[in-house]
Structures are given as structure tokens and as C-alpha cells.
Amino acid sequence: MEEKTIQIAGSITVDELATALGLSVTELIGTLFKNGIVATINQRLDYETASIIIDELGLKNVKLEKKNTSTRTSDLRRELSDKAVTRPPVVAVMGHVDHGKTTLLDTLLNKKTVEGEAGGITQHISAYQLKHDDRLITFLDTPGHEAFVAIRQHGAMLTDIVVIVVAADDGVKPQTVEAINFAKSANAKIIVAINKIDREGADIQRTMADLSNHGLQPEEWGGDITMVPISAKMNQNLDKLLDMILLTADIEELKADIDIPAEGLVIESHMETGKGSVVNLLVTGGELKVGEFIVAGSTYGKVRTMLDWKGKPRGKATPSTPVTITGFKELPNFGDRFAEVKDEKTARKMALLNAQAIANESASANVTSSDLLRMMNVADNSKVFNVIIKGDVLGSVTSVVDSLKLIDTKGEITLNIVSTGVGDINENDVYMAAGGNTVIYGFNVSVPINISKMAARDGVPIRTYRVIYELLDDAKYEMESLLDAEIIEEDKGEMKVLGVFRTEKTSIIAGGEVLKGDAKPGFLARVIRGKEYLGEAEVASVQKEKIDVKELTAGETGGLALKTTSKIDLQIGDRLKFFTRESKKRTL
Ligand code: GDP
């Protein structure tokens, strides 16, 4: 057989794989189905899943190859025109927990806020700007690990400089290494702030040695990494750190075009009563103005209000400026790119196209090899319960997912989490659920009217809850309804056929003697000749001396009218074994 090599870059659609294998899509979908995966033609399969399926198909001549997609550098760093202007650097402060990130940002903020305009910062902000030497520096707050991961996942490599905070009395720790790796993969410049130098156990030299063992060579030792010893708490040497940030920015010649449509990144979003969606954006190119139309992922809107990071209204935002805007129809996701478009019609169209693209792409997350293996372990006749989980915060989504996975499905039901997400239920969720027999569960989120209409039209069930147990109970109930009912049969009696008066296609009239138990209308009967089973019939009526009676008991003779689904050629001497059959709904 001819050898064949199929290259997979990340994932491959069912359609593409079928074509590459020379199979029909139906055939491939059939094989997936046998393995418990309900796939559509556009569904994306990851490398491992594709190889398992090829094994299943017994295609020994096919070799799969992982095609390396080059690490995505910034989508956001576009080619600049010669009209590009200098912009402030975007800086992320990262490092191991307790090494002083928060303290550093607080001290910088207090210092500069006190020096500059008065007014404390009360609300949580995800980005802010400081002025040093009359020049702006944009700081991104990357508070938790989640945000960190999300930035990476979205390829949102908008950070120019990563300040890695390392405590001089603690040295390089796991999250320090993670920060180093992040900075490198993001192609960002690294500046190390060796913190807590006021502490007794602080050892700058040892910390530098530790860092150089992790690939960061200090400038002082002939390397290329600027390391600034500081005390965030005592406000020591912070000006030097800011100097170094600006110097790095100068060397990097950070620029952006401003005469292009505005673009940038969503860095935070939430709903506020009375305001609707409140979204923090970081502009990376162009100038965003109040009144303009923007698209981000599957949502769009018109910039209704725009505030700077201190909450002061402003009319426009230039590159590297973080702003808070209202006006998005729905909440965009953290890490989504936004772009200005010319009018509402274009905005709506682009959002819709994005929603479709997202639906296709996110399908890939469903069919991973671990899902496949899990599904293969379930009995062949297993049923799949598809769900989409939306929650108000990541934590609630995680706990709903974890709790759902804990429901014991007795190996008969496979829970398939089609997608999860933070925020209200949106068009995209309904798209994904439509046609896929999928229930959308929302926890502490709402369903906009247009979305519930769309869901009703597409027959997509949406259920929202405020109490997690109620959600779980409902999911359990849904899964129970997928279980095959339990069939309970009970023997009732037996009759020997002594006469056959009529046999038609679906009815028989016969007479006989009840040998044991009784014969009643409604009973089912197995027709037995010797050892042979001839078929099943239902007792329609029972007669004794040509009069309808409720029953015939053991020892009595009488007549029966039987209903059958196909013709049974009943003969004298056959036995009718009476029984009842009940189906009982099962529970988990
Ligand atoms: P984060 O987890 O990296 O944000 O660390 P924090 O900023 O919360 O700091 C952790 C602890 O270290 C807090 O108790 C701070 O007061 C303390 N800390 C931070 N920077 C310094 C410093 O420069 N000197 C001293 N002595 N303590 C510091």
C-alpha cells in the first residue's frame, strides 16, 4: 500500500482529515461516533485524536506528522509606516508570589500619584500610567496566575518590557522561572528588579548568580540583562528602575501608527448595573475616539463613554493608553483584540463572522485525545451529555465543571463539556449548542433577551442558576433521562392452547387451560412450541363461556383474544407464558 504522510499543524478538521485519508466524511464521522464522539464536518481534531482514529481504522500506511507552527509573536506588533510615532512602553510586573510585585506597583503609584495629581485609586484597575521625567509608562497589572495564562493563551503579546521582581532574600523560584519564560516567549525585554534589599538576609550577588543560572546574565557581568537592586517597601532606587524602563524603551524605539483605524486589546471586562458592559482596553494602534464603532471577538459596540485609568473622561486614546469604555453590546473576552470599523453594519457583520470562526475553533478543544480515551472506555452504547458552562467568574466555572465531573454516571453517560467561559450567555454559545443536543448552563450570569429568543428558535435549552446544587441536580436529572430505562418483567401464569379459532396478521382467537397463575387482559404472552419461541402477543380480552371476564385462574378453561405485531401461526399444544413488563426510569 502506498505510504501517506499527513501533516497536522495544531489540529485538523474532520473534513480535511477525511480528504487526506481518502475516506468519505460520513465514514470518518461514523468511526468517531463509534468511539463516542459526535462530530460535525467542521469539527477540529487534535493530533493525538487523529492518530488514535487512524489506528482504529487500521490504516498502517498513514503516517501523521506534527507540523510546527512557529511560535506566534505578537499579532499586535504590526509593520509600521514611516509616519509611526513614539509611544509609551507597556510594562508587566511579574515574579514569584510574595516577592513584592504589589508593593512595587503600590509604591510607584502612590509616589507618582502624590507627585502628580491628587486622588487615590480605589477601584480595581488592570492598567495604569505613570509619568517619569515627563514621559508616560504604561503598567499592566497581571494580578493572578489566571490572567497570566490568559495573556499567553491569547497570544496577546502586547508587553514590551517585563519587570521580573525577585526577592534578594529568596532568589529564583518557580514563578520567577515562569515569568522568565513568559517574557522570552512574548519577545519582551527583561529588566530584573532585585527587591527587598533592605532586608537582613538580602544577598544581591547571590541573587544575580541564581538568575544567571537561569539564563539571565547581568550587565555588570558582561551580560545583557539590566538588574536594578530596589526596595519596593522603602522606596529605594525606584527612580533608577523607571530610568531603566525608559532607556530600554528608547533602545527598542517603540512606535505606533496613529493614522490607522484604532486597534488594541481587551484587558478586562465586566457588567455594571446602569452602565452595561464596562471594558478596559489597551490601545495599540490608531486613535480610539468616543462615538466610534468597534468589534472584539463576537461582540461589537459604539464607544459610548471613555475614561482614563483614573476615571477621568477623555475623548480619545492614543497607542499604549489604557481606557475604560462602555458601549459594547455584550462582554468581550479578556485577551480579545478589538478593532475600529467604519459603521455599525460592518461591526455587526464582523462580529458574526468572528462568532462563527470562534465556534469552529473552539470545537477543537472538545475533541482532544484524553476525551477520546475517556469516551472509548465507556461502553459502546454510552450516551453523551453535551454541556456549555458559563459563569460570572472563572472560579465558579471551574467549580461547576469539577462538580459535574464528580457525578457518577455509572459508566453509561459521557459528560462532554463543549465549552466553558466567563460572562453572560451569548450568540456564540447558542451557535455552538445548536444542532448538537447541548444544554447551556449559566451560573450567576444572565441571558440577554435576543439570546434567549435565538436559543428558543434554535431549540437550545438554556438554564441559569444562582445556587450550584440546583444546577447540579438539573444536570443529574438530564443525564438520568438519557439512561436506558430499567425493564422489569414478572411471570404471571401459563396456558396450554387447546383450540385455535382464528389467526390473522395481528390478532388470534384461541382457547385453552390455565395451568398456573392466571390470564388477564393486558398481560403479555410468549408463545412457545416445545422449546421454540415463536413470538410475543398481548392479551386483549379473556372470556369464559363466551362472556368477557376479568381473569381466568389456574385450572379454568376459556378463550383469549391476542394481539400480535406480526403473524404467529398458533397451534394446538402451544404454550402461552404470561408476564408483565414495566419500564422504570433509572436514577444516578
Ligand atoms: P507579591 O505577592 O509579589 O505581590 O508580594 P507583596 O507585594 O504582597 O509583598 C509580600 C510581602 O513582602 C509583604 O509583606 C511586603 O510588605 C513585603 N515586601 C515587599 N517589598 C519589600 C521590600 O522591598 N522590603 C521589605 N522588607 N519587604 C517587602
XYZ file of C-alpha atoms and ligand atoms in Angstrom:
616
model
C 0.000 0.000 0.000
C 1.132 3.489 -0.754
C 2.659 5.299 2.211
C 0.945 8.528 3.081
C 2.033 11.340 5.361
C -0.438 13.803 6.770
C 0.837 16.941 8.401
C -1.127 18.419 11.245
C -0.483 21.915 12.455
C -2.269 22.057 15.789
C -5.486 20.467 14.641
C -7.287 19.245 11.555
C -10.960 19.343 10.659
C -12.959 16.167 10.116
C -13.415 17.226 6.518
C -9.700 17.771 5.927
C -8.749 14.509 7.601
C -11.292 12.553 5.558
C -9.973 14.069 2.350
C -6.380 13.372 3.351
C -7.249 9.765 4.143
C -9.311 9.322 1.029
C -12.361 8.433 3.082
C -15.830 9.820 2.942
C -16.716 12.267 5.673
C -19.588 10.001 6.696
C -17.211 7.114 7.155
C -14.921 9.158 9.358
C -17.793 10.606 11.356
C -19.048 7.033 11.768
C -15.718 5.914 13.213
C -15.675 8.879 15.563
C -19.215 8.093 16.569
C -18.297 4.506 17.366
C -15.732 5.952 19.704
C -18.271 8.084 21.412
C -17.604 11.340 19.618
C -20.395 13.151 17.945
C -18.515 15.184 15.390
C -19.522 17.513 12.651
C -17.741 18.055 9.371
C -16.047 21.217 10.627
C -15.038 19.829 13.986
C -11.349 20.088 14.703
C -9.421 17.079 15.980
C -6.086 17.411 17.683
C -3.014 15.441 16.629
C -3.423 12.704 19.239
C -7.090 12.168 18.444
C -6.363 11.954 14.740
C -3.684 9.314 15.362
C -5.972 7.223 17.559
C -8.650 7.341 14.896
C -6.165 6.305 12.203
C -5.183 3.358 14.399
C -8.842 2.474 14.853
C -9.293 2.483 11.105
C -6.293 0.176 10.794
C -4.572 2.465 8.321
C -0.995 1.319 8.780
C 0.240 3.090 5.690
C -0.661 6.517 7.022
C 1.867 8.499 8.987
C 0.900 11.579 10.931
C 3.350 14.371 11.356
C 3.129 17.306 13.693
C 3.794 20.437 11.741
C 5.471 23.010 13.891
C 3.732 26.272 13.744
C 6.198 28.968 14.568
C 5.550 30.481 17.971
C 3.226 33.310 17.450
C 4.976 36.524 18.075
C 2.765 39.426 18.525
C -0.292 39.661 16.371
C -0.293 43.133 17.659
C 3.092 44.221 16.528
C 2.270 45.255 13.062
C 4.516 46.603 10.366
C 4.975 50.274 10.975
C 4.805 53.022 8.420
C 7.409 55.791 8.331
C 4.817 58.041 9.923
C 4.834 55.992 13.125
C 5.346 57.973 16.311
C 6.993 57.118 19.618
C 4.659 55.576 22.146
C 4.967 54.794 25.860
C 6.329 51.357 26.763
C 3.878 48.740 28.050
C 5.324 47.092 31.123
C 4.198 43.990 33.003
C 5.457 43.318 36.513
C 5.823 39.620 37.214
C 7.521 37.352 39.669
C 7.095 34.810 42.395
C 4.371 35.275 44.982
C 5.401 37.458 47.921
C 8.462 38.798 46.165
C 6.902 42.263 46.161
C 5.030 42.902 42.900
C 2.065 44.530 44.593
C 4.248 46.590 46.881
C 6.302 47.816 43.939
C 3.242 48.889 41.985
C 1.654 50.462 45.068
C 4.747 52.435 45.928
C 5.206 53.624 42.358
C 1.575 54.575 42.163
C 1.458 56.422 45.476
C 4.683 58.202 44.808
C 3.720 59.278 41.348
C 0.129 59.948 42.198
C 1.188 62.128 45.096
C 3.722 63.877 42.954
C 1.229 64.316 40.169
C -2.457 64.830 40.557
C -4.121 64.133 43.851
C -6.770 61.494 44.317
C -6.376 57.946 45.448
C -7.192 54.929 43.372
C -9.981 52.919 44.805
C -11.369 50.722 42.066
C -9.516 47.738 40.765
C -7.639 48.701 37.670
C -5.935 46.457 35.208
C -3.592 49.014 33.717
C -2.349 52.461 34.599
C 0.124 55.053 33.539
C 2.862 56.847 35.409
C 4.819 59.871 34.420
C 8.563 59.796 34.894
C 10.787 62.527 33.515
C 7.682 63.829 31.812
C 7.280 60.638 29.858
C 4.498 58.087 30.228
C 4.963 54.446 31.155
C 2.009 52.056 30.929
C 1.881 49.331 33.557
C -0.232 46.246 33.144
C -1.478 44.662 36.277
C -1.254 40.924 35.901
C -2.547 40.049 39.331
C -3.258 36.381 39.234
C -1.936 33.353 37.607
C -5.120 33.110 35.544
C -4.553 36.400 33.846
C -1.011 35.359 33.199
C -2.100 32.196 31.471
C -4.808 34.020 29.580
C -2.356 36.565 28.233
C -0.192 33.776 26.959
C -3.054 31.769 25.560
C -4.426 34.623 23.608
C -1.083 35.287 22.060
C -1.623 38.734 23.372
C 1.971 39.630 23.421
C 1.462 43.256 23.942
C 4.026 43.616 26.679
C 7.167 45.428 25.623
C 9.038 45.069 28.870
C 8.657 42.562 31.655
C 9.954 43.665 35.038
C 10.755 40.491 36.915
C 10.681 41.023 40.651
C 12.985 38.707 42.604
C 13.337 38.941 46.376
C 17.020 39.200 47.259
C 16.478 37.031 50.310
C 14.684 34.274 48.455
C 16.192 34.003 44.976
C 14.762 32.406 41.845
C 11.555 30.454 42.483
C 9.127 28.564 40.194
C 7.050 31.595 39.257
C 10.247 33.545 38.598
C 11.157 30.927 36.020
C 7.650 31.108 34.619
C 7.960 34.875 34.293
C 11.320 34.493 32.521
C 9.794 32.010 30.097
C 6.801 34.199 29.531
C 8.947 37.232 28.769
C 11.042 35.231 26.353
C 8.078 33.714 24.544
C 6.458 37.128 24.362
C 9.623 38.552 22.876
C 9.619 41.183 25.580
C 12.672 42.866 27.036
C 13.511 41.803 30.553
C 14.527 44.072 33.410
C 15.108 42.441 36.777
C 14.191 44.256 39.962
C 16.130 42.652 42.791
C 13.791 43.546 45.625
C 13.859 43.666 49.411
C 17.471 44.823 49.535
C 16.652 46.461 52.868
C 16.200 43.025 54.386
C 18.790 41.428 56.515
C 19.103 38.237 54.547
C 19.294 40.100 51.223
C 22.171 38.987 49.022
C 22.307 40.780 45.678
C 25.330 38.891 44.354
C 23.842 35.513 45.146
C 20.547 36.515 43.547
C 22.405 37.600 40.398
C 24.240 34.283 40.314
C 20.949 32.480 40.734
C 19.469 34.463 37.850
C 22.434 33.815 35.611
C 21.991 30.112 36.259
C 18.537 30.590 34.800
C 19.777 32.223 31.649
C 19.673 35.877 32.681
C 23.201 37.342 32.575
C 23.566 40.633 34.470
C 25.010 43.559 32.518
C 27.523 44.061 35.264
C 28.940 40.669 34.474
C 29.057 41.285 30.765
C 25.540 40.003 30.062
C 22.598 41.843 28.528
C 20.074 41.991 31.345
C 19.654 45.139 33.369
C 19.266 44.327 37.054
C 18.259 47.042 39.484
C 18.518 46.430 43.234
C 15.489 48.037 44.896
C 13.419 48.152 47.991
C 9.821 48.462 46.965
C 8.772 48.935 50.555
C 11.347 51.594 51.410
C 11.067 53.305 48.052
C 14.732 52.761 47.357
C 16.122 53.031 43.838
C 12.696 53.056 42.169
C 13.631 56.074 40.086
C 16.565 54.119 38.762
C 14.190 51.305 37.800
C 11.959 53.766 35.935
C 15.043 55.268 34.235
C 15.999 51.834 33.043
C 12.492 51.185 31.724
C 12.611 54.376 29.674
C 16.140 53.670 28.481
C 15.069 50.226 27.302
C 12.070 51.786 25.575
C 14.391 54.209 23.782
C 16.691 51.445 22.608
C 13.711 49.464 21.398
C 12.373 52.518 19.553
C 8.813 51.680 20.499
C 6.480 53.242 17.989
C 2.946 53.023 16.682
C 0.950 54.393 13.791
C -1.814 56.728 14.740
C -3.431 57.450 11.388
C -4.861 53.944 11.088
C -8.165 52.600 12.455
C -7.849 52.125 16.198
C -6.907 48.675 17.437
C -5.790 47.010 20.629
C -6.662 44.507 23.259
C -9.378 43.845 25.813
C -7.668 43.666 29.184
C -10.693 43.404 31.448
C -14.453 43.367 31.155
C -17.393 43.194 33.481
C -21.037 44.216 33.700
C -22.223 47.133 35.797
C -25.771 47.953 36.630
C -26.858 51.025 34.758
C -23.788 51.049 32.546
C -23.927 47.673 30.868
C -20.610 46.362 29.702
C -17.605 48.120 31.181
C -14.494 47.203 29.266
C -10.849 48.068 29.788
C -8.922 48.349 26.574
C -5.339 48.986 25.768
C -4.954 50.841 22.520
C -2.001 49.596 20.482
C -2.500 51.482 17.256
C -4.554 54.344 15.864
C -6.624 56.672 17.993
C -9.800 55.428 19.613
C -12.491 58.063 19.966
C -15.869 58.307 21.607
C -18.599 57.524 19.062
C -16.551 55.077 17.007
C -17.687 51.530 16.244
C -15.506 48.675 17.422
C -15.535 44.909 17.147
C -13.961 42.496 19.612
C -14.377 38.767 19.094
C -18.042 38.020 18.613
C -19.292 41.286 20.020
C -19.318 44.893 18.909
C -20.458 48.295 20.011
C -20.166 52.023 19.778
C -17.834 53.721 22.223
C -20.348 55.497 24.437
C -18.123 56.765 27.218
C -14.370 56.696 27.660
C -12.460 57.191 30.895
C -8.759 57.149 31.608
C -7.345 54.849 34.269
C -8.078 57.409 36.951
C -11.707 57.611 35.942
C -11.448 60.952 34.162
C -13.464 61.311 30.942
C -11.489 61.653 27.768
C -12.393 61.940 24.123
C -9.668 59.856 22.564
C -6.934 57.397 23.387
C -3.583 57.072 21.633
C -1.333 53.972 21.479
C -0.233 52.403 24.787
C -3.113 54.138 26.569
C -5.401 52.071 28.778
C -9.008 53.264 28.836
C -12.308 52.107 30.233
C -15.183 52.261 27.815
C -18.873 51.460 27.763
C -20.948 50.627 24.724
C -20.170 47.012 23.846
C -23.388 45.054 23.258
C -22.009 42.077 25.118
C -18.948 41.406 27.193
C -15.886 40.735 25.081
C -13.392 38.264 26.478
C -10.199 39.104 28.199
C -7.441 38.946 25.603
C -9.717 39.603 22.608
C -8.374 42.011 20.030
C -10.537 44.946 19.183
C -10.564 46.965 16.005
C -12.353 50.073 14.876
C -14.651 49.683 11.892
C -16.429 52.269 9.811
C -20.049 51.718 10.751
C -22.499 49.651 12.733
C -23.347 47.373 9.818
C -19.716 46.393 9.310
C -19.309 45.935 13.050
C -22.265 43.583 13.248
C -21.116 41.594 10.245
C -17.590 41.198 11.531
C -18.778 40.156 14.978
C -20.936 37.481 13.369
C -18.083 36.189 11.239
C -15.860 36.099 14.301
C -18.522 34.184 16.211
C -18.589 31.540 13.501
C -14.818 31.321 13.399
C -14.685 31.039 17.184
C -17.341 28.331 17.137
C -15.272 26.318 14.680
C -12.077 26.879 16.537
C -13.374 26.177 19.982
C -14.798 22.920 18.752
C -11.190 21.781 18.619
C -10.888 21.995 22.351
C -13.578 19.336 22.674
C -12.004 16.531 20.834
C -8.697 16.002 22.477
C -7.129 12.622 22.879
C -7.930 12.463 26.575
C -11.597 12.972 25.830
C -11.361 10.335 23.212
C -9.692 7.840 25.527
C -12.214 8.598 28.210
C -15.027 8.052 25.790
C -13.513 4.846 24.465
C -13.540 3.457 27.969
C -17.253 3.856 28.209
C -19.484 1.083 26.951
C -20.327 1.220 23.268
C -23.913 2.142 23.824
C -22.958 5.050 26.056
C -24.798 8.272 25.709
C -23.186 11.671 25.523
C -24.434 14.603 27.565
C -23.180 17.821 25.969
C -22.955 20.969 28.044
C -21.701 24.514 27.771
C -20.877 26.155 31.083
C -20.891 29.897 31.605
C -20.188 31.554 34.937
C -19.666 35.004 36.384
C -16.056 34.359 37.302
C -13.523 31.720 36.381
C -13.714 30.192 39.845
C -17.419 29.452 39.550
C -16.968 27.929 36.088
C -14.225 25.681 37.425
C -16.270 24.535 40.374
C -19.319 23.799 38.208
C -17.145 21.790 35.819
C -15.407 19.938 38.626
C -18.686 19.125 40.362
C -20.272 17.927 37.123
C -17.362 15.591 36.584
C -17.958 14.140 40.031
C -21.454 12.946 39.168
C -21.236 9.171 38.945
C -22.703 8.326 35.580
C -22.285 4.593 36.119
C -20.150 4.482 33.019
C -23.202 4.887 30.843
C -23.214 8.603 30.242
C -20.274 10.571 28.967
C -20.168 14.177 30.030
C -18.885 16.240 27.128
C -18.024 19.806 28.028
C -18.370 21.567 24.720
C -17.042 24.846 26.033
C -16.744 26.963 29.135
C -16.468 30.676 29.619
C -16.884 33.691 31.817
C -19.678 36.158 31.160
C -23.268 36.236 30.040
C -24.616 33.673 27.651
C -24.039 34.964 24.158
C -24.664 34.313 20.498
C -21.571 32.219 20.242
C -22.711 29.809 22.947
C -26.024 29.322 21.180
C -24.211 28.756 17.872
C -22.101 26.076 19.416
C -25.042 24.401 21.110
C -27.364 24.480 18.126
C -27.850 21.135 16.463
C -25.571 19.464 18.935
C -28.062 18.358 21.546
C -26.359 20.584 24.046
C -27.601 22.230 27.226
C -26.193 25.635 28.164
C -25.817 26.117 31.902
C -25.273 29.587 33.296
C -24.180 30.183 36.839
C -24.707 33.712 38.160
C -24.974 35.063 34.643
C -27.857 36.409 32.646
C -29.326 35.752 29.251
C -29.979 38.809 27.117
C -33.447 38.804 25.552
C -32.160 38.474 21.991
C -30.083 35.462 23.016
C -32.988 33.680 24.655
C -35.062 34.316 21.535
C -32.304 32.925 19.371
C -31.982 29.881 21.626
C -35.730 29.283 21.554
C -35.688 29.462 17.774
C -32.799 27.007 17.538
C -34.204 24.696 20.215
C -31.235 25.201 22.513
C -32.052 24.778 26.208
C -30.535 27.488 28.423
C -30.735 27.098 32.200
C -29.424 29.651 34.637
C -28.855 29.205 38.344
C -27.731 31.104 41.398
C -27.245 28.003 43.512
C -24.742 25.442 42.371
C -26.624 22.462 43.840
C -29.694 23.279 41.807
C -27.598 23.356 38.675
C -26.041 20.012 39.539
C -29.443 18.485 40.342
C -30.747 19.571 36.991
C -27.703 18.210 35.165
C -28.125 14.938 37.007
C -31.782 14.805 36.049
C -30.863 15.457 32.411
C -28.329 12.669 32.483
C -30.819 10.317 34.109
C -33.223 10.953 31.294
C -30.546 9.706 28.900
C -30.210 6.425 30.767
C -31.990 3.481 29.251
C -34.961 2.681 31.435
C -34.796 -0.427 33.549
C -37.053 -3.172 32.232
C -38.785 -5.274 34.862
C -40.601 -8.412 33.780
C -42.712 -10.557 36.050
C -44.092 -14.036 35.272
C -47.865 -14.260 35.708
C -49.033 -17.635 34.527
C -49.173 -20.224 31.784
C -51.837 -21.600 29.467
C -51.911 -24.658 27.233
C -53.595 -23.989 23.898
C -56.485 -26.390 23.298
C -58.113 -24.742 20.311
C -57.274 -22.090 17.719
C -60.309 -20.330 16.299
C -58.795 -17.631 14.167
C -55.294 -16.439 13.282
C -54.908 -13.224 11.387
C -51.974 -10.994 10.820
C -52.257 -9.168 14.108
C -54.892 -10.997 16.021
C -55.538 -14.510 17.288
C -58.528 -16.037 18.973
C -57.775 -19.208 20.867
C -58.873 -21.259 23.824
C -57.020 -23.205 26.460
C -56.495 -24.211 30.020
C -54.657 -22.123 32.560
C -52.008 -24.390 34.046
C -50.698 -21.967 36.603
C -51.103 -18.367 37.717
C -53.755 -16.524 35.778
C -54.569 -14.904 32.465
C -55.754 -11.289 32.401
C -56.300 -8.667 29.764
C -53.183 -6.526 29.498
C -50.781 -9.376 30.162
C -48.131 -10.117 27.589
C -47.576 -13.684 26.444
C -44.627 -15.537 24.987
C -45.718 -18.165 22.537
C -43.707 -21.362 22.999
C -43.778 -24.561 20.975
C -41.741 -27.256 22.678
C -38.526 -25.373 23.216
C -39.033 -22.916 20.409
C -40.015 -19.302 20.981
C -42.429 -18.141 18.318
C -43.161 -14.586 19.299
C -44.901 -12.255 21.653
C -48.541 -11.385 21.980
C -50.693 -9.226 24.189
C -53.825 -10.450 25.861
C -56.629 -8.181 24.627
C -59.536 -9.887 26.345
C -60.373 -13.009 28.282
C -63.619 -14.980 28.008
C -65.223 -17.694 29.970
C -68.134 -19.447 28.300
C -68.184 -16.705 25.687
C -68.558 -13.953 28.247
C -65.817 -11.399 28.849
C -64.258 -11.844 32.289
C -61.539 -10.101 34.228
C -59.408 -13.188 34.554
C -59.014 -16.904 34.197
C -57.283 -18.636 37.030
C -55.344 -21.870 37.302
C -57.464 -24.897 36.398
C -60.014 -22.886 34.388
C -60.507 -23.103 30.658
C -61.610 -20.235 28.486
C -60.958 -18.127 25.419
C -58.405 -15.399 24.685
C -58.158 -12.643 22.139
C -54.492 -11.910 21.460
C -52.889 -9.026 19.629
C -49.594 -9.550 17.857
C -47.305 -7.336 15.856
C -46.569 -9.967 13.249
C -48.379 -13.115 12.346
C -47.924 -16.063 14.684
C -49.192 -19.395 13.444
C -50.579 -20.627 16.763
C -51.317 -24.329 17.052
C -52.965 -26.676 19.486
C -50.458 -27.787 22.130
C -48.512 -24.495 22.139
C -47.955 -22.779 25.467
C -48.652 -19.171 26.317
C -46.449 -17.894 29.087
C -47.999 -14.792 30.581
C -45.947 -11.961 32.019
C -45.993 -8.225 32.624
C -43.313 -5.767 31.584
C -42.676 -2.429 33.180
C -40.060 0.091 32.334
C -38.736 2.017 35.281
C -36.879 5.293 34.990
C -33.411 4.924 36.437
C -31.600 7.326 38.667
C -27.959 8.111 39.158
P 3.537 39.924 45.720
O 2.874 38.664 46.104
O 4.696 39.672 44.803
O 2.603 40.975 45.197
O 4.220 40.492 47.049
P 3.750 41.687 48.008
O 3.964 42.987 47.345
O 2.396 41.373 48.511
O 4.835 41.544 49.137
C 4.925 40.445 50.003
C 5.484 40.873 51.343
O 6.803 41.353 51.180
C 4.680 41.987 52.002
O 4.606 41.729 53.359
C 5.507 43.216 51.708
O 5.350 44.206 52.701
C 6.910 42.653 51.717
N 7.813 43.441 50.866
C 7.638 43.770 49.578
N 8.677 44.503 49.133
C 9.523 44.643 50.173
C 10.777 45.298 50.352
O 11.330 45.920 49.453
N 11.353 45.191 51.577
C 10.774 44.511 52.595
N 11.391 44.466 53.738
N 9.593 43.901 52.458
C 8.973 43.944 51.270
